[in-house]
XYZ file of C-alpha atoms in Angstrom:
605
model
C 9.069 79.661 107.815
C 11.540 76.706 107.113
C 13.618 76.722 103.737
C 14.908 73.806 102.221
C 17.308 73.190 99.131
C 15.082 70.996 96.842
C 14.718 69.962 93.295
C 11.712 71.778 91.339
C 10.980 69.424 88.232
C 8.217 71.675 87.124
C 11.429 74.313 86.851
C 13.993 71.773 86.261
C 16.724 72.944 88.772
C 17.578 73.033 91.902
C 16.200 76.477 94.641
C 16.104 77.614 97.966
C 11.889 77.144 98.489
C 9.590 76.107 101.400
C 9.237 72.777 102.469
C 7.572 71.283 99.483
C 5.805 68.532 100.767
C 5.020 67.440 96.925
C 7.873 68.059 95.383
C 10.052 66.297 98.207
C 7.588 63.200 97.442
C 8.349 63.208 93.713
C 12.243 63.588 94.380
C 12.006 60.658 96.664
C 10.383 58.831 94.491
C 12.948 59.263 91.687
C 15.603 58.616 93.743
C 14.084 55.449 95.130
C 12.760 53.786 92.154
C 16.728 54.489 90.365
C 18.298 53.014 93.159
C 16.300 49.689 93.423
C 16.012 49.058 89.942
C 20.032 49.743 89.844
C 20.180 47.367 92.788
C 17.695 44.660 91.712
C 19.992 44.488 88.130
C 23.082 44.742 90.031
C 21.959 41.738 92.403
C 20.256 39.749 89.016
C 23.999 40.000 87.126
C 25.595 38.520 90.635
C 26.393 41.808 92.201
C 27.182 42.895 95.455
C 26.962 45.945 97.701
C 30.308 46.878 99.385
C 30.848 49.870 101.193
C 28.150 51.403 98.861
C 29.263 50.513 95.997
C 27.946 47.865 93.725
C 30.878 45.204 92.763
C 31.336 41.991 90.558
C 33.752 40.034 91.623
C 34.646 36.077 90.931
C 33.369 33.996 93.051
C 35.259 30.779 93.119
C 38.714 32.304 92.620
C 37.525 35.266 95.507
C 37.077 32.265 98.116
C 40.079 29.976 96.676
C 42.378 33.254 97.140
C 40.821 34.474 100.124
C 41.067 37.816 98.633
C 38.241 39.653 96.371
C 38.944 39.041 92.303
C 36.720 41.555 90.351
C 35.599 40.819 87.250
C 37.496 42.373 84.414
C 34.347 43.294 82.774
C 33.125 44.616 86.122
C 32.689 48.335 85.055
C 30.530 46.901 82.144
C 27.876 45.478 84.502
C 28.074 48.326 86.852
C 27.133 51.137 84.206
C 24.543 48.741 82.855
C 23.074 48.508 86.259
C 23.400 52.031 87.107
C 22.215 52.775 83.536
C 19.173 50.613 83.813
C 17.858 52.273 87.326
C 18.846 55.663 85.716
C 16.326 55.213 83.191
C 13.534 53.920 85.565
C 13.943 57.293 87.135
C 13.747 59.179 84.179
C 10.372 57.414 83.753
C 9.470 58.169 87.333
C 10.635 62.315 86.025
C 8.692 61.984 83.124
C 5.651 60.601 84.688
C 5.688 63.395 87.571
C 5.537 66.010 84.855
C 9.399 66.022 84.126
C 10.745 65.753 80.802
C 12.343 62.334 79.968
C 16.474 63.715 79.748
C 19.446 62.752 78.388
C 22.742 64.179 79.246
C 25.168 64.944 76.134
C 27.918 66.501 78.094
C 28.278 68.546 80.898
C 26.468 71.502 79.726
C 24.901 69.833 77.114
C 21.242 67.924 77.224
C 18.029 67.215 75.468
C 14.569 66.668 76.895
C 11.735 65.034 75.627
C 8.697 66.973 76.403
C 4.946 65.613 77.340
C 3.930 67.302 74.342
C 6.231 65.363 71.977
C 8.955 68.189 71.515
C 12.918 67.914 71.433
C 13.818 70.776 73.756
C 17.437 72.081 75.260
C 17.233 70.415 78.940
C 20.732 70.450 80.760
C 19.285 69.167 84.523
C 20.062 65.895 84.049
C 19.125 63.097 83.082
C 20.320 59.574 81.656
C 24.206 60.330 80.319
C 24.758 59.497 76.596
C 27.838 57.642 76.857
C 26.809 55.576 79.887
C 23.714 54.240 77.807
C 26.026 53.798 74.506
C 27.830 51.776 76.806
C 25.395 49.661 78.410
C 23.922 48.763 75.111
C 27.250 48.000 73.565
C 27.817 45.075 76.940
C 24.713 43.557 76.446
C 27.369 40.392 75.635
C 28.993 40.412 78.639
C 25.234 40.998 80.359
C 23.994 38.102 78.736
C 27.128 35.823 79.741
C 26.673 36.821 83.005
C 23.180 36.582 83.469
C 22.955 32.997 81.906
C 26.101 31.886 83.845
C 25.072 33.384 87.596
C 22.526 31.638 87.062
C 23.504 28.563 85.570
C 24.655 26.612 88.943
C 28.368 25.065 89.130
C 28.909 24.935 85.754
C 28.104 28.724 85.350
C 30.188 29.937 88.185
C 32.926 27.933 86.767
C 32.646 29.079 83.522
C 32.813 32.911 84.597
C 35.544 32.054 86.620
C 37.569 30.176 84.284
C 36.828 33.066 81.590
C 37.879 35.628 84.079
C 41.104 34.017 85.317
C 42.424 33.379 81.085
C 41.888 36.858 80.483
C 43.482 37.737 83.913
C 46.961 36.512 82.155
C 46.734 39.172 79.929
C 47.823 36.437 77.074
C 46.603 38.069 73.272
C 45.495 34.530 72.256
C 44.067 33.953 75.354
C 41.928 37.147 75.338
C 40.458 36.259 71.675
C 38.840 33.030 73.160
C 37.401 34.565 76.007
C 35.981 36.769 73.664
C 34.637 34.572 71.431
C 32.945 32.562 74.665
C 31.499 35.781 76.142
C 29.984 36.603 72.511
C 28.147 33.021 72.123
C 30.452 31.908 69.219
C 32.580 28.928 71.080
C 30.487 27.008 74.150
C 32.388 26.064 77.168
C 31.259 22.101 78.448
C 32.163 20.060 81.552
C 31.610 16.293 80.171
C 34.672 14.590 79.631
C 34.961 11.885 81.917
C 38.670 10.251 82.222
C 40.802 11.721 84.904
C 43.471 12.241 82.511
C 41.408 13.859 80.005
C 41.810 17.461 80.690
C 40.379 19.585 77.872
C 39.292 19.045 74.274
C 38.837 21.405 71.313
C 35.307 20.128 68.850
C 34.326 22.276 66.517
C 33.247 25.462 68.287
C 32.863 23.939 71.531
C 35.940 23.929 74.361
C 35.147 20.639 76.489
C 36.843 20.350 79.876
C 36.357 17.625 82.510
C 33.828 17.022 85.232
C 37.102 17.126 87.199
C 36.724 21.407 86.918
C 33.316 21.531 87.964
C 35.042 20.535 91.859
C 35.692 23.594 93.244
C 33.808 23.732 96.579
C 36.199 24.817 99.068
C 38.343 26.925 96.387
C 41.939 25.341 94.717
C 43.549 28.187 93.344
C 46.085 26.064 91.468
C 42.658 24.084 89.898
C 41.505 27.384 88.584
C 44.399 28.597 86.761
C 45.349 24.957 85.497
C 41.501 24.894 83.817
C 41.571 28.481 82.796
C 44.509 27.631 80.617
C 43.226 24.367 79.302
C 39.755 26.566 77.969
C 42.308 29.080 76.608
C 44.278 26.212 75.061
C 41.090 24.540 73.464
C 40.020 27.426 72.304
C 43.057 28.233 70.409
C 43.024 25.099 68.678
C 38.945 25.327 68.085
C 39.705 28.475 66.196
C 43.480 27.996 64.433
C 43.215 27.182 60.636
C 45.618 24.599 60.693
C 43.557 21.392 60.205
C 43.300 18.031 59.076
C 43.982 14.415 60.266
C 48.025 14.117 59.461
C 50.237 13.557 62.352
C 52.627 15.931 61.324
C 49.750 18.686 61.595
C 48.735 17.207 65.029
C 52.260 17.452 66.266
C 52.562 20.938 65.073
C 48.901 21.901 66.855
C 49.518 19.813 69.940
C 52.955 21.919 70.778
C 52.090 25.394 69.372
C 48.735 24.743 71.516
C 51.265 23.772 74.397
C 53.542 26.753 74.199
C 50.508 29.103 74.113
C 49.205 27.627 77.195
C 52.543 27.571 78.882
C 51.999 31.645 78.327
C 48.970 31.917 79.577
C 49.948 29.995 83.488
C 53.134 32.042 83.224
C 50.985 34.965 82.900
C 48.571 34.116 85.515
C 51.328 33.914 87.865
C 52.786 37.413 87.429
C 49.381 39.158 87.512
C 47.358 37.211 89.666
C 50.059 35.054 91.558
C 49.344 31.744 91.279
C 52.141 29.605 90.625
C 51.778 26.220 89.231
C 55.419 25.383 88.647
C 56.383 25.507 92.709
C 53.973 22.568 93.997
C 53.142 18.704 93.135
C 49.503 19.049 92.914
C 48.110 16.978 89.903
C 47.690 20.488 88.008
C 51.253 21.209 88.734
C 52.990 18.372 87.494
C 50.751 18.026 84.127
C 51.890 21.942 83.623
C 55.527 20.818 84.226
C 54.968 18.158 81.453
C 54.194 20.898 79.042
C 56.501 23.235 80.176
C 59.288 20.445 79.500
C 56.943 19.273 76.011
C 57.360 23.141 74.774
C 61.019 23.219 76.025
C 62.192 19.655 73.963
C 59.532 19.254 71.750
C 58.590 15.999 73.264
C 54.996 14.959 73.622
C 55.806 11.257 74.793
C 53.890 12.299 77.643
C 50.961 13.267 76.113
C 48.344 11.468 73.728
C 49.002 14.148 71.433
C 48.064 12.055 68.189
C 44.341 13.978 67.595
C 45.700 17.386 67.615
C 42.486 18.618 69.791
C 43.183 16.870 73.199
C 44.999 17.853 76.328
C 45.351 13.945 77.300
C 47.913 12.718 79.548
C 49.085 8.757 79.259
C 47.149 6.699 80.664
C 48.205 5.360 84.216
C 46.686 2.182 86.578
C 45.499 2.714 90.305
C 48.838 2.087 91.019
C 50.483 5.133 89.189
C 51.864 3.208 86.338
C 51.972 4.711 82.803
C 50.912 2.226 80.309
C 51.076 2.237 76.420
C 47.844 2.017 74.689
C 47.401 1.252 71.289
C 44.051 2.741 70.374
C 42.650 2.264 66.729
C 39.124 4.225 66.058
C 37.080 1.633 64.320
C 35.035 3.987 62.382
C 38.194 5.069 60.390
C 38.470 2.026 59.529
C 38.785 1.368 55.542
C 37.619 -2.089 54.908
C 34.504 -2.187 52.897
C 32.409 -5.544 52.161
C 29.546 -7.263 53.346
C 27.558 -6.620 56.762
C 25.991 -8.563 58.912
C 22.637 -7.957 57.534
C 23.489 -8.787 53.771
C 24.023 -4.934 52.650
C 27.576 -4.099 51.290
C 29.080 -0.904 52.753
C 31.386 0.264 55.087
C 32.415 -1.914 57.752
C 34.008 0.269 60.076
C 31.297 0.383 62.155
C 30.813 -3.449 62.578
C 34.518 -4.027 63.226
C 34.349 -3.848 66.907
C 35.634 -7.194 67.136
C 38.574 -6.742 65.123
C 39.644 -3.482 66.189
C 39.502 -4.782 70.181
C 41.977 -7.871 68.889
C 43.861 -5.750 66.870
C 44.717 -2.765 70.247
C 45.474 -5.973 72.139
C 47.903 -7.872 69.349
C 49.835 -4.231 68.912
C 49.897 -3.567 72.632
C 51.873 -7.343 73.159
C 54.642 -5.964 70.896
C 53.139 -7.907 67.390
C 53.670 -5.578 63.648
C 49.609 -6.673 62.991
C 50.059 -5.594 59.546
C 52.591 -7.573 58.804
C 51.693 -10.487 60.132
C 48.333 -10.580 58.807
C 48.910 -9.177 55.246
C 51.315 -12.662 54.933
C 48.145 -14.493 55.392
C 45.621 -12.143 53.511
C 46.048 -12.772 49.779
C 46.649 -8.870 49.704
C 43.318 -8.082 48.510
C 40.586 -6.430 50.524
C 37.735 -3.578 48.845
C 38.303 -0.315 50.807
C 35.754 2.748 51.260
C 35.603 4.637 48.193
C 38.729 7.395 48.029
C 41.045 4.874 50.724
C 44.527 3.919 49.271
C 46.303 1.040 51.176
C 48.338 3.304 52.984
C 45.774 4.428 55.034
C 45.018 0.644 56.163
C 44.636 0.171 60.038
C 45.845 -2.802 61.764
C 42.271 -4.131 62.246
C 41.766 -3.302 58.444
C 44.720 -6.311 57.523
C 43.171 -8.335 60.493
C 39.430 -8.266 58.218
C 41.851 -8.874 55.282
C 43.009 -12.167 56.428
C 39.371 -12.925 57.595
C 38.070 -12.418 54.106
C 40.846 -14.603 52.583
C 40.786 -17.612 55.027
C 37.451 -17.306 57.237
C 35.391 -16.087 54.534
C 32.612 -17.933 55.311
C 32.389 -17.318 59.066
C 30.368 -14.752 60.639
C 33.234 -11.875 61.123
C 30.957 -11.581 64.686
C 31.200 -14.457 66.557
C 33.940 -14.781 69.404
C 34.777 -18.318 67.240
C 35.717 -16.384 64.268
C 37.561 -13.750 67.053
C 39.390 -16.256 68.598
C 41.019 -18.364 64.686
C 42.092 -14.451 63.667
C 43.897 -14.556 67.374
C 45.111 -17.567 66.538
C 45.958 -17.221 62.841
C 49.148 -14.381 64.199
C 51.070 -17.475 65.436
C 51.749 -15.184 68.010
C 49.455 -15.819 70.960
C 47.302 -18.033 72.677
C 43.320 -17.179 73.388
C 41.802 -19.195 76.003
C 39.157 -19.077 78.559
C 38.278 -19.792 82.126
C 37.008 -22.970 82.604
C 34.999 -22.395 86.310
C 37.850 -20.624 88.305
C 40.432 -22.864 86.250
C 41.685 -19.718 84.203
C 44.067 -21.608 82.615
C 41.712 -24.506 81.059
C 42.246 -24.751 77.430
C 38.930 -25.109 75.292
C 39.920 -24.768 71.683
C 41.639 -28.606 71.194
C 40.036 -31.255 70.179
C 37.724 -33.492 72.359
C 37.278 -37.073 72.570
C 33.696 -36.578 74.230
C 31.263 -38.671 71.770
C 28.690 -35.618 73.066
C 30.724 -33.181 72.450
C 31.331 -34.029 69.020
C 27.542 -34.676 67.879
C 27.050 -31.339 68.668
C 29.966 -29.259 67.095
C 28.521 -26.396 66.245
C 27.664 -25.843 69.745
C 31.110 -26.913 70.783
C 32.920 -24.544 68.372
C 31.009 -21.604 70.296
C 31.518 -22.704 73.765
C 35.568 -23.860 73.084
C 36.210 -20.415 72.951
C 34.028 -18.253 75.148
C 34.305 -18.049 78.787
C 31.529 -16.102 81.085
C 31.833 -13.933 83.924
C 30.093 -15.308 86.623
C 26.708 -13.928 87.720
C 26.901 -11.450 85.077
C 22.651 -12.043 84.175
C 22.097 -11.681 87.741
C 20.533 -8.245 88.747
C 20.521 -8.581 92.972
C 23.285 -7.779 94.998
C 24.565 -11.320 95.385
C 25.202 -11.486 91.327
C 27.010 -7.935 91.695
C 29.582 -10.014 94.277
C 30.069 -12.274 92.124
C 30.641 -10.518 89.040
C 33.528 -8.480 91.107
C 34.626 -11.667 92.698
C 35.516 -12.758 89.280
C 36.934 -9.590 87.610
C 39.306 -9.515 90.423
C 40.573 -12.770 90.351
C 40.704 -12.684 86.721
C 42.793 -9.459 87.268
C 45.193 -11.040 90.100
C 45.757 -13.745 87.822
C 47.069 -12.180 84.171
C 50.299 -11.136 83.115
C 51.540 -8.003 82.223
C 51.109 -9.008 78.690
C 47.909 -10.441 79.094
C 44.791 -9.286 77.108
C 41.049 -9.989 77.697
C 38.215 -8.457 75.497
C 34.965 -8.158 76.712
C 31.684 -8.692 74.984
C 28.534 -6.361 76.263
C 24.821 -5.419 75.212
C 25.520 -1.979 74.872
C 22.757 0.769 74.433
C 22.937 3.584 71.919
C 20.425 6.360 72.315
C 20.196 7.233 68.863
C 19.292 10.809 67.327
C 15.811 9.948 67.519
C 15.025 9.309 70.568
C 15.396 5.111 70.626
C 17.270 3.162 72.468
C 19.712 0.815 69.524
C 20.719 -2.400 71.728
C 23.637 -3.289 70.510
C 26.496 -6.254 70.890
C 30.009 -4.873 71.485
C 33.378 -5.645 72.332
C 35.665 -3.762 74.060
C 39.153 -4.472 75.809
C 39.767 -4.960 79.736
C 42.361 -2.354 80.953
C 42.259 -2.585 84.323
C 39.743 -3.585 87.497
C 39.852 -1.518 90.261
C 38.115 -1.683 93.485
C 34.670 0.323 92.394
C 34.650 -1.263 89.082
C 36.818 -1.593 85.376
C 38.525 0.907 83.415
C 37.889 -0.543 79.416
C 39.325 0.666 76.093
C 36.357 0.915 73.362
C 37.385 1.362 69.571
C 33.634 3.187 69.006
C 34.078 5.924 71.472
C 33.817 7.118 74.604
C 30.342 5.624 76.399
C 28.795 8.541 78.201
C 26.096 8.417 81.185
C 26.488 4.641 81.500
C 24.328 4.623 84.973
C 21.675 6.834 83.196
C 18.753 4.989 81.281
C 19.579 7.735 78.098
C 22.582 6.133 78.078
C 24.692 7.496 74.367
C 27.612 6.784 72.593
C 30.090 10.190 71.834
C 30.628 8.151 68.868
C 34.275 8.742 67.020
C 33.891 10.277 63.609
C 35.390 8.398 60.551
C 37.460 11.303 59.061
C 39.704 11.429 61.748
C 42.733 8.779 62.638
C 42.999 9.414 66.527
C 39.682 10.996 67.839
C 38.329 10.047 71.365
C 40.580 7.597 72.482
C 37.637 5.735 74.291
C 39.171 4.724 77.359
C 36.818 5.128 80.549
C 35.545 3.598 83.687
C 32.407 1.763 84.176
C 31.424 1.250 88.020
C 30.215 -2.071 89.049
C 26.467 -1.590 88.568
C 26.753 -0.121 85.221
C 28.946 -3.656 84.293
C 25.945 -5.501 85.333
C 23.633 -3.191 83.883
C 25.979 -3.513 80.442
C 26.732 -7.224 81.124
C 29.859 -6.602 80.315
C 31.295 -10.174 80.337
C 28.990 -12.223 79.346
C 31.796 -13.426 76.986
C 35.032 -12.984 76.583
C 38.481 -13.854 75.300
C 41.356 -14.198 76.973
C 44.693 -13.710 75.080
C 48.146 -14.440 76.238
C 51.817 -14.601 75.184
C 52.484 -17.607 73.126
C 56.472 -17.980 73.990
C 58.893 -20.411 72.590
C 59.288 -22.364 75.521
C 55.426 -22.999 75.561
C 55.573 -24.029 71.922
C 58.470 -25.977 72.511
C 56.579 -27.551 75.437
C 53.335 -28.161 72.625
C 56.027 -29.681 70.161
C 57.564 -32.564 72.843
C 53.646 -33.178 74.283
C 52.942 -34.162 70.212
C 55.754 -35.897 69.971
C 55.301 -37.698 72.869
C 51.565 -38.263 72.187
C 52.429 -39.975 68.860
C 54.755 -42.235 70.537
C 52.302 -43.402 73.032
C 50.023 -44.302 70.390
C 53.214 -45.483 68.022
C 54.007 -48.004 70.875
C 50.495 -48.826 71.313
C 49.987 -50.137 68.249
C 50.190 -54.384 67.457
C 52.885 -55.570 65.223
């Protein structure tokens, strides 16, 4: 007769016996129902056999590095795993006959009997402190599950988690944290490709830019893994408010702190973003050198929540912007449908001239409060300190142009004109330099002013209310010749029918200006005092609207791609604004003179 080793459950132990063709069933089954449940939630949580043993690793930074990085909560998922199949073979025990166990200690186990009883049972079983564990990682289960699942941006979330924490940085490890446990979201949505990372509210946002990791950039990984730790440290500091002595202080502490965490990652993971010129290299040198001198010149630092570099042409070259959020704003008066309020809202117009006037070198609030009266109602709890440039702009309007409409491009254009600084004109056809504000002598022209006074001062995009393909040449045809041909000085604002999907589901068409910044091949890069204008190829197209309690918030500067200018009409109007230099008014001053002359001479004596 044959003898085997086998497990008796009906005995609960092991023995020499005969082959026990029953008993070797119910041990197989055990065995077999705790290893594929322990495999199926291994392979659910993104798991992997290797050489028998179930692994997590990363992914993204596994490929980039050529090398496997495990995950540093790896053990977590693997005892939850192993815990979870452990138990469906305690239910496969317990069903055979078995008692359902649980292993205290070594020598040390209870067992829960068919009949309901709490008995000594030391065979076995489920271990205590593996299923104390497993229940205490149900946030790191839940993190992974949602995120190995959740596509590109949940692979690069785990990764970017797992690569901040990888630098061993204190601060660095608290955000992570606080992501894995659901109480700070981690988004990919910011659009301009110097707009790295911002902290709002409890959520870190980072830019589309990190979701582009096919192929693996190891340099990417650790750059964006210590922008989320860097957001997150400012979404969760206490040091708040809207001063820019605050957002200096936030802006470099949040600079040093990420300056530890790359450091970090290079001595335990050994990436090193300080020996290369990638993009991600140099805009870590930038801090590095910020945290070193205390210099953020290179950085639109100004919000305290943004990792924002200057902005920069096609061509590479840095350019100043002014940017002025509308919404904060102070003016208060009359809108454009009769209610009195807050006008910060409606004061597109005059926020647009306003970037433009400060970006040509002009002191706006100067200039304008000479011409203002002084007097101007402001949101209730505004002093006059806390005036913006486009805030003296509306003063002067309500002193001088009271009566016009504060949002018609003739009104725009007198306030451009009123700075004694500039002058607006328009294209004429493809004459760019026609002049349509002086007077005419055209008997037509004249019967019909109030027409006149609109078209003097607006010029049109060409083809922009087409919607076939031979409107969409034209419309670049024109941007780009309009771009060839303005100075470096030059200004143009833009006027659009913008759409806002609102909170309720409608679509809020809207009229809105906005200020040219550049035109590139593939379409325009504008500056927009309301915001940044997400989706704009998408029928929900929304604002992410600036809020009015804070000075510098979005810095709305983004790109619009030809279709979504024709789509916008963006040009339908505009107003083009140049240098008015002394030799041109010294030029204006002879043509008068000589004008007066002619007609002097003319004259019978």
């Amino acid at each position: 007769m044959a003898f085997t080793k086998c497990y008796s459950i009906s005995n609960g132990q092991w023995q020499w016996d005969s082959y026990d063709w029953n008993n070797l069933l119910k041990s197989t089954t055990m065995g077999f129902a705790s290893g594929f449940v322990a495999g199926w939630v291994g392979g659910e949580l993104g798991g992997r056999y290797t050489d028998g043993n179930l692994s997590f690793i990363d992914r993204i930074s596994s490929e980039a590095l050529t090398n496997n990085v495990s995950l540093f909560y790896e053990m977590k998922l693997n005892n939850f795993a192993n815990t979870i199949g452990s138990i469906a073979g305690e239910a496969v025990h317990y069903a055979w006959g078995g008692n359902f166990r649980i292993s205290l200690a070594s020598d040390v186990g209870i067992g829960f009997t068919h009949e309901g009883q709490i008995v000594n049972d030391t065979s076995g079983g489920i271990g205590l402190v593996n299923l104390v564990d497993a229940i205490g990682s149900l946030n790191y289960v839940g993190f992974q599950y949602k995120n190995v699942h959740g596509g590109d941006e949940g692979l690069s979330r785990i990764s970017y988690v797992n690569m901040a924490m990888l630098s061993r940085d204190k601060a660095a490890a608290e955000v992570v944290m606080k992501v894995i446990n659901g109480e700070m979201n981690v988004t990919f949505d910011l659009d301009d490709e110097n707009h790295y990372g911002q902290s709002e509210g409890n959520t870190i946002r980072l830019n589309k830019d990190a979701l582009k990791l096919d192929g693996g950039s190891a340099e990417k990984i650790a750059f964006y893994a210590s922008v989320l730790a860097r957001e997150g440290f400012l979404g969760g500091t206490a040091l708040a408010g809207n001063d820019r002595l605050i957002a200096y202080i936030r802006e470099l502490g949040a600079s040093g702190m990420q300056t530890r965490v790359l450091e970090g990652i290079r001595e335990n993971v050994g990436i090193d973003l300080y020996k290369n010129d990638s993009e991600y290299s140099s805009v870590s040198k930038l801090l590095a050198y910020a945290v070193s001198s205390g210099d953020l010149s290179d950085f639109e630092w100004e919000s305290g929540s943004d990792l924002k570099i200057k902005y920069t042409n096609a061509e590479g070259k840095e350019i100043d912007i002014e940017y002025i959020n509308q919404k904060y704003n102070k003016s208060y008066g009359i809108k454009g449908d009769g209610s009195k309020g807050a006008l910060g809202g409606v004061m597109c117009n005059e926020t647009s001239l306003a970037m433009a006037l400060v970006e040509m070198g002009i002191n706006v609030k100067d200039v304008y409060n000479g011409k203002s009266g002084g007097k101007l109602s402001l949101v209730k709890g505004a002093k006059r300190e806390d005036m913006t440039a486009a805030d003296y702009i509306e003063m002067a309007r309500q002193n001088m142009y009271k009566n016009d409409y504060r949002g018609s491009f003739a009104t725009l254009y007198k306030l451009a004109v009123l700075s004694g600084k500039v002058e607006p004109y328009v294209k004429g056809g493809k004459d760019f330099w026609s002049w349509f504000y002086k007077n005419t002598d055209d008997p037509a022209l004249k019967d019909k002013e109030k027409e006149y006074d609109l078209n003097k001062v607006i010029g049109e995009i060409q083809g922009i209310y087409g919607t076939n393909s031979h409107s969409m040449e034209l419309i670049k045809t024109h941007y780009k010749e309009l771009w060839n041909y303005m100075g470096d000085k030059d200004k143009v604002l833009l006027l659009g029918s913008f759409r806002r999907l609102k909170w309720d589901g409608t679509v809020h068409y809207m009229g809105h200006i906005v200020k040219l910044l550049e035109v590139r091949d593939d379409g325009i890069v504008v500056q927009d005092p309301f915001g940044e204008y997400e989706e704009p190829d998408a029928e929900g197209w929304k604002y992410n609207i600036n809020s009015r309690d804070k000075e510098y918030d979005k810095k709305g500067v983004y790109f619009l791609n030809w279709e979504a200018v024709q789509k916008i009409q963006l040009g339908k109007a505009y107003l083009y604004i140049k240098e008015y230099t002394l030799k041109e008014k010294l030029e204006d001053f002879w043509k008068k003179i000589s004008n007066f002359r002619a007609k002097e001479g003319g004259k019978k004596k």
